[in-house]
CSV table of N, CA and C in Angstrom, one decimal:
chain,number,residue,atom,x,y,z
A,1,MET,N,60.0,-24.9,17.8
A,1,MET,CA,59.3,-23.6,17.7
A,1,MET,C,59.7,-22.9,16.4
A,2,ALA,N,60.9,-23.0,16.0
A,2,ALA,CA,61.3,-22.3,14.7
A,2,ALA,C,60.6,-23.0,13.5
A,3,GLY,N,60.4,-24.3,13.6
A,3,GLY,CA,59.6,-24.9,12.5
A,3,GLY,C,58.2,-24.5,12.4
A,4,LEU,N,57.5,-24.4,13.6
A,4,LEU,CA,56.2,-23.9,13.6
A,4,LEU,C,56.1,-22.4,13.1
A,5,LEU,N,57.0,-21.6,13.5
A,5,LEU,CA,57.1,-20.2,13.0
A,5,LEU,C,57.3,-20.2,11.5
A,6,GLY,N,58.2,-21.0,11.0
A,6,GLY,CA,58.4,-21.1,9.6
A,6,GLY,C,57.2,-21.5,8.8
A,7,LEU,N,56.5,-22.5,9.3
A,7,LEU,CA,55.2,-22.9,8.6
A,7,LEU,C,54.2,-21.8,8.7
A,8,THR,N,54.1,-21.1,9.8
A,8,THR,CA,53.1,-20.0,9.9
A,8,THR,C,53.4,-18.9,8.9
A,9,VAL,N,54.7,-18.5,8.8
A,9,VAL,CA,55.1,-17.4,7.9
A,9,VAL,C,54.9,-17.8,6.5
A,10,ALA,N,55.1,-19.1,6.2
A,10,ALA,CA,54.9,-19.6,4.8
A,10,ALA,C,53.4,-19.7,4.5
A,11,GLY,N,52.6,-19.7,5.5
A,11,GLY,CA,51.2,-19.9,5.3
A,11,GLY,C,50.7,-21.3,5.1
A,12,THR,N,51.6,-22.3,5.5
A,12,THR,CA,51.2,-23.7,5.3
A,12,THR,C,50.9,-24.4,6.6
A,13,PHE,N,50.8,-23.7,7.7
A,13,PHE,CA,50.6,-24.3,9.0
A,13,PHE,C,49.1,-24.7,9.1
A,14,GLU,N,48.9,-25.9,9.4
A,14,GLU,CA,47.5,-26.4,9.6
A,14,GLU,C,47.5,-27.2,10.9
A,15,LEU,N,46.5,-26.9,11.7
A,15,LEU,CA,46.3,-27.5,13.0
A,15,LEU,C,45.2,-28.5,13.0
A,16,ASP,N,45.5,-29.7,13.2
A,16,ASP,CA,44.5,-30.8,13.3
A,16,ASP,C,44.2,-31.0,14.8
A,17,LEU,N,43.1,-30.5,15.3
A,17,LEU,CA,42.8,-30.6,16.7
A,17,LEU,C,42.6,-32.0,17.2
A,18,ASN,N,42.0,-32.9,16.3
A,18,ASN,CA,41.8,-34.3,16.7
A,18,ASN,C,43.2,-34.9,17.0
A,19,LEU,N,44.1,-34.7,16.1
A,19,LEU,CA,45.5,-35.3,16.3
A,19,LEU,C,46.2,-34.6,17.5
A,20,LEU,N,46.0,-33.3,17.7
A,20,LEU,CA,46.6,-32.6,18.8
A,20,LEU,C,46.2,-33.2,20.1
A,21,TRP,N,44.9,-33.4,20.3
A,21,TRP,CA,44.4,-34.0,21.6
A,21,TRP,C,45.0,-35.4,21.8
A,22,LYS,N,45.1,-36.2,20.8
A,22,LYS,CA,45.6,-37.5,20.9
A,22,LYS,C,47.1,-37.4,21.4
A,23,LEU,N,47.8,-36.5,20.8
A,23,LEU,CA,49.2,-36.3,21.1
A,23,LEU,C,49.4,-35.8,22.6
A,24,VAL,N,48.5,-34.9,23.0
A,24,VAL,CA,48.6,-34.3,24.3
A,24,VAL,C,48.4,-35.5,25.3
A,25,ILE,N,47.4,-36.3,25.1
A,25,ILE,CA,47.1,-37.4,26.0
A,25,ILE,C,48.2,-38.4,26.0
A,26,ALA,N,48.8,-38.7,24.9
A,26,ALA,CA,49.9,-39.6,24.8
A,26,ALA,C,51.1,-39.1,25.6
A,27,VAL,N,51.4,-37.8,25.5
A,27,VAL,CA,52.5,-37.2,26.2
A,27,VAL,C,52.3,-37.2,27.7
A,28,LEU,N,51.1,-36.9,28.1
A,28,LEU,CA,50.8,-36.9,29.5
A,28,LEU,C,50.9,-38.3,30.1
A,29,LEU,N,50.3,-39.2,29.4
A,29,LEU,CA,50.4,-40.6,29.9
A,29,LEU,C,51.8,-41.1,29.9
A,30,GLY,N,52.5,-40.9,28.9
A,30,GLY,CA,53.9,-41.3,28.8
A,30,GLY,C,54.8,-40.7,29.8
A,31,GLY,N,54.6,-39.4,30.0
A,31,GLY,CA,55.4,-38.7,31.1
A,31,GLY,C,55.1,-39.2,32.5
A,32,GLY,N,53.8,-39.4,32.7
A,32,GLY,CA,53.4,-40.0,34.1
A,32,GLY,C,54.0,-41.4,34.3
A,33,ILE,N,53.8,-42.2,33.3
A,33,ILE,CA,54.3,-43.6,33.4
A,33,ILE,C,55.8,-43.6,33.6
A,34,GLY,N,56.5,-42.8,32.7
A,34,GLY,CA,58.0,-42.7,32.8
A,34,GLY,C,58.5,-42.2,34.1
A,35,SER,N,57.8,-41.2,34.6
A,35,SER,CA,58.2,-40.6,35.9
A,35,SER,C,58.0,-41.6,37.0
A,36,TYR,N,56.9,-42.3,37.0
A,36,TYR,CA,56.7,-43.4,38.0
A,36,TYR,C,57.8,-44.5,38.0
A,37,LEU,N,58.0,-45.0,36.8
A,37,LEU,CA,58.9,-46.1,36.6
A,37,LEU,C,60.4,-45.7,37.0
A,38,SER,N,60.7,-44.4,36.6
A,38,SER,CA,62.1,-44.0,36.9
A,38,SER,C,62.3,-43.8,38.4
A,39,ASN,N,61.2,-43.4,39.1
A,39,ASN,CA,61.4,-43.2,40.6
A,39,ASN,C,61.1,-44.4,41.4
A,40,LYS,N,60.3,-45.3,41.0
A,40,LYS,CA,59.9,-46.5,41.8
A,40,LYS,C,60.4,-47.8,41.4
A,41,LYS,N,60.6,-48.0,40.1
A,41,LYS,CA,60.9,-49.4,39.6
A,41,LYS,C,62.3,-49.6,39.1
A,42,PHE,N,62.9,-48.7,38.4
A,42,PHE,CA,64.2,-48.9,37.8
A,42,PHE,C,65.2,-47.9,38.4
A,43,ASN,N,66.5,-48.4,38.4
A,43,ASN,CA,67.6,-47.5,38.8
A,43,ASN,C,68.1,-46.7,37.6
A,44,LEU,N,68.8,-45.6,37.9
A,44,LEU,CA,69.2,-44.7,36.8
A,44,LEU,C,70.2,-45.3,35.9
A,45,ARG,N,71.1,-46.2,36.4
A,45,ARG,CA,72.0,-46.9,35.5
A,45,ARG,C,71.3,-47.8,34.4
A,46,PHE,N,70.3,-48.5,34.8
A,46,PHE,CA,69.5,-49.3,33.9
A,46,PHE,C,68.8,-48.4,32.9
A,47,LEU,N,68.2,-47.3,33.3
A,47,LEU,CA,67.5,-46.4,32.4
A,47,LEU,C,68.5,-45.7,31.4
A,48,GLY,N,69.7,-45.4,31.9
A,48,GLY,CA,70.7,-44.8,31.0
A,48,GLY,C,71.1,-45.8,30.0
A,49,GLY,N,71.3,-47.1,30.3
A,49,GLY,CA,71.7,-48.1,29.4
A,49,GLY,C,70.6,-48.3,28.3
A,50,LEU,N,69.3,-48.4,28.8
A,50,LEU,CA,68.2,-48.5,27.9
A,50,LEU,C,68.1,-47.4,26.9
A,51,THR,N,68.3,-46.2,27.4
A,51,THR,CA,68.3,-45.0,26.6
A,51,THR,C,69.4,-45.1,25.5
A,52,ALA,N,70.6,-45.5,25.9
A,52,ALA,CA,71.7,-45.6,25.0
A,52,ALA,C,71.4,-46.6,23.9
A,53,ILE,N,70.8,-47.8,24.3
A,53,ILE,CA,70.4,-48.8,23.3
A,53,ILE,C,69.4,-48.2,22.3
A,54,LEU,N,68.4,-47.5,22.8
A,54,LEU,CA,67.4,-46.9,22.0
A,54,LEU,C,68.0,-45.8,21.0
A,55,VAL,N,68.9,-45.0,21.5
A,55,VAL,CA,69.5,-44.0,20.6
A,55,VAL,C,70.4,-44.7,19.5
A,56,ILE,N,71.1,-45.7,19.9
A,56,ILE,CA,71.9,-46.4,18.9
A,56,ILE,C,71.1,-47.1,17.9
A,57,TYR,N,70.0,-47.7,18.3
A,57,TYR,CA,69.0,-48.3,17.3
A,57,TYR,C,68.4,-47.3,16.4
A,58,VAL,N,68.0,-46.2,16.9
A,58,VAL,CA,67.3,-45.2,16.0
A,58,VAL,C,68.4,-44.6,15.1
A,59,GLY,N,69.6,-44.3,15.6
A,59,GLY,CA,70.6,-43.8,14.7
A,59,GLY,C,71.0,-44.7,13.6
A,60,LEU,N,71.2,-46.0,14.0
A,60,LEU,CA,71.5,-47.0,13.0
A,60,LEU,C,70.4,-47.1,11.9
A,61,ARG,N,69.2,-47.1,12.4
A,61,ARG,CA,68.0,-47.2,11.5
A,61,ARG,C,68.0,-46.0,10.5
A,62,LEU,N,68.3,-44.8,11.0
A,62,LEU,CA,68.3,-43.6,10.1
A,62,LEU,C,69.4,-43.7,9.1
A,63,VAL,N,70.6,-44.1,9.5
A,63,VAL,CA,71.7,-44.2,8.6
A,63,VAL,C,71.4,-45.3,7.5
A,64,LEU,N,70.9,-46.4,7.9
A,64,LEU,CA,70.6,-47.5,7.0
A,64,LEU,C,69.5,-47.0,6.0
A,65,LEU,N,68.5,-46.3,6.5
A,65,LEU,CA,67.4,-45.9,5.6
A,65,LEU,C,67.9,-44.8,4.6
A,66,HIS,N,68.6,-43.8,5.1
A,66,HIS,CA,68.9,-42.6,4.3
A,66,HIS,C,70.2,-42.8,3.5
A,67,ALA,N,71.1,-43.7,3.9
A,67,ALA,CA,72.4,-43.9,3.2
A,67,ALA,C,72.2,-45.0,2.2
A,68,PHE,N,71.5,-46.1,2.6
A,68,PHE,CA,71.4,-47.3,1.8
A,68,PHE,C,70.0,-47.7,1.3
A,69,GLY,N,69.0,-47.0,1.8
A,69,GLY,CA,67.7,-47.3,1.4
A,69,GLY,C,67.1,-48.6,2.0
A,70,ILE,N,67.7,-49.0,3.1
A,70,ILE,CA,67.3,-50.2,3.8
A,70,ILE,C,66.4,-49.9,4.9
A,71,LYS,N,65.2,-50.5,4.9
A,71,LYS,CA,64.2,-50.3,6.0
A,71,LYS,C,64.3,-51.4,7.0
A,72,ILE,N,64.3,-51.1,8.3
A,72,ILE,CA,64.2,-52.1,9.3
A,72,ILE,C,63.2,-51.7,10.3
Protein backbone atom coordinates (compact mmCIF):
# COMPACT_ATOMS: atom_id res chain seq x y z
CA MET A 1 0.00 0.00 0.00
CA ALA A 2 2.85 2.37 0.81
CA GLY A 3 4.35 1.77 -2.62
CA LEU A 4 1.08 2.61 -4.36
CA LEU A 5 0.71 5.72 -2.24
CA GLY A 6 4.27 6.76 -3.07
CA LEU A 7 3.66 6.33 -6.81
CA THR A 8 0.44 8.32 -6.57
CA VAL A 9 2.11 11.18 -4.67
CA ALA A 10 4.99 11.22 -7.19
CA GLY A 11 2.51 11.32 -10.06
CA THR A 12 3.90 8.20 -11.72
CA PHE A 13 1.11 5.76 -10.88
CA GLU A 14 -0.41 4.20 -14.00
CA LEU A 15 -3.18 1.61 -13.88
CA ASP A 16 -3.31 -0.93 -16.70
CA LEU A 17 -6.83 -2.38 -16.49
CA ASN A 18 -6.03 -5.21 -18.91
CA LEU A 19 -3.18 -6.41 -16.69
CA LEU A 20 -5.23 -5.80 -13.53
CA TRP A 21 -8.03 -8.14 -14.66
CA LYS A 22 -5.54 -10.86 -15.58
CA LEU A 23 -3.93 -10.59 -12.16
CA VAL A 24 -7.29 -10.64 -10.36
CA ILE A 25 -8.31 -13.80 -12.24
CA ALA A 26 -4.94 -15.44 -11.52
CA VAL A 27 -5.19 -14.63 -7.80
CA LEU A 28 -8.74 -15.97 -7.55
CA LEU A 29 -7.91 -19.18 -9.41
CA GLY A 30 -4.69 -19.72 -7.48
CA GLY A 31 -6.39 -19.06 -4.17
CA GLY A 32 -9.22 -21.45 -4.96
CA ILE A 33 -6.93 -24.20 -6.18
CA GLY A 34 -4.56 -23.72 -3.25
CA SER A 35 -7.39 -23.80 -0.74
CA TYR A 36 -8.83 -26.98 -2.24
CA LEU A 37 -5.48 -28.75 -2.36
CA SER A 38 -4.52 -27.78 1.18
CA ASN A 39 -7.86 -29.00 2.57
CA LYS A 40 -8.44 -32.13 0.48
CA LYS A 41 -5.23 -33.46 -1.04
CA PHE A 42 -2.11 -32.58 0.98
CA ASN A 43 -1.29 -32.54 4.67
CA LEU A 44 0.12 -29.46 6.38
CA ARG A 45 3.56 -30.97 6.95
CA PHE A 46 4.00 -31.59 3.21
CA LEU A 47 2.84 -28.08 2.32
CA GLY A 48 5.17 -26.59 4.95
CA GLY A 49 8.11 -28.48 3.47
CA LEU A 50 7.17 -27.44 -0.05
CA THR A 51 6.91 -23.81 1.05
CA ALA A 52 10.32 -24.03 2.76
CA ILE A 53 11.91 -25.40 -0.42
CA LEU A 54 10.32 -22.60 -2.47
CA VAL A 55 11.53 -19.88 -0.08
CA ILE A 56 15.07 -21.30 -0.06
CA TYR A 57 15.12 -21.50 -3.87
CA VAL A 58 13.88 -17.93 -4.35
CA GLY A 59 16.27 -16.60 -1.69
CA LEU A 60 19.22 -18.39 -3.26
CA ARG A 61 18.23 -17.13 -6.67
CA LEU A 62 18.05 -13.52 -5.44
CA VAL A 63 21.42 -13.76 -3.69
CA LEU A 64 23.09 -15.27 -6.76
CA LEU A 65 21.55 -12.67 -9.08
CA HIS A 66 22.23 -9.56 -7.03
CA ALA A 67 25.52 -10.54 -5.39
CA PHE A 68 27.21 -12.34 -8.26
CA GLY A 69 25.18 -11.54 -11.38
CA ILE A 70 24.33 -15.22 -11.94
CA LYS A 71 20.91 -15.93 -13.43
CA ILE A 72 19.28 -19.30 -12.82
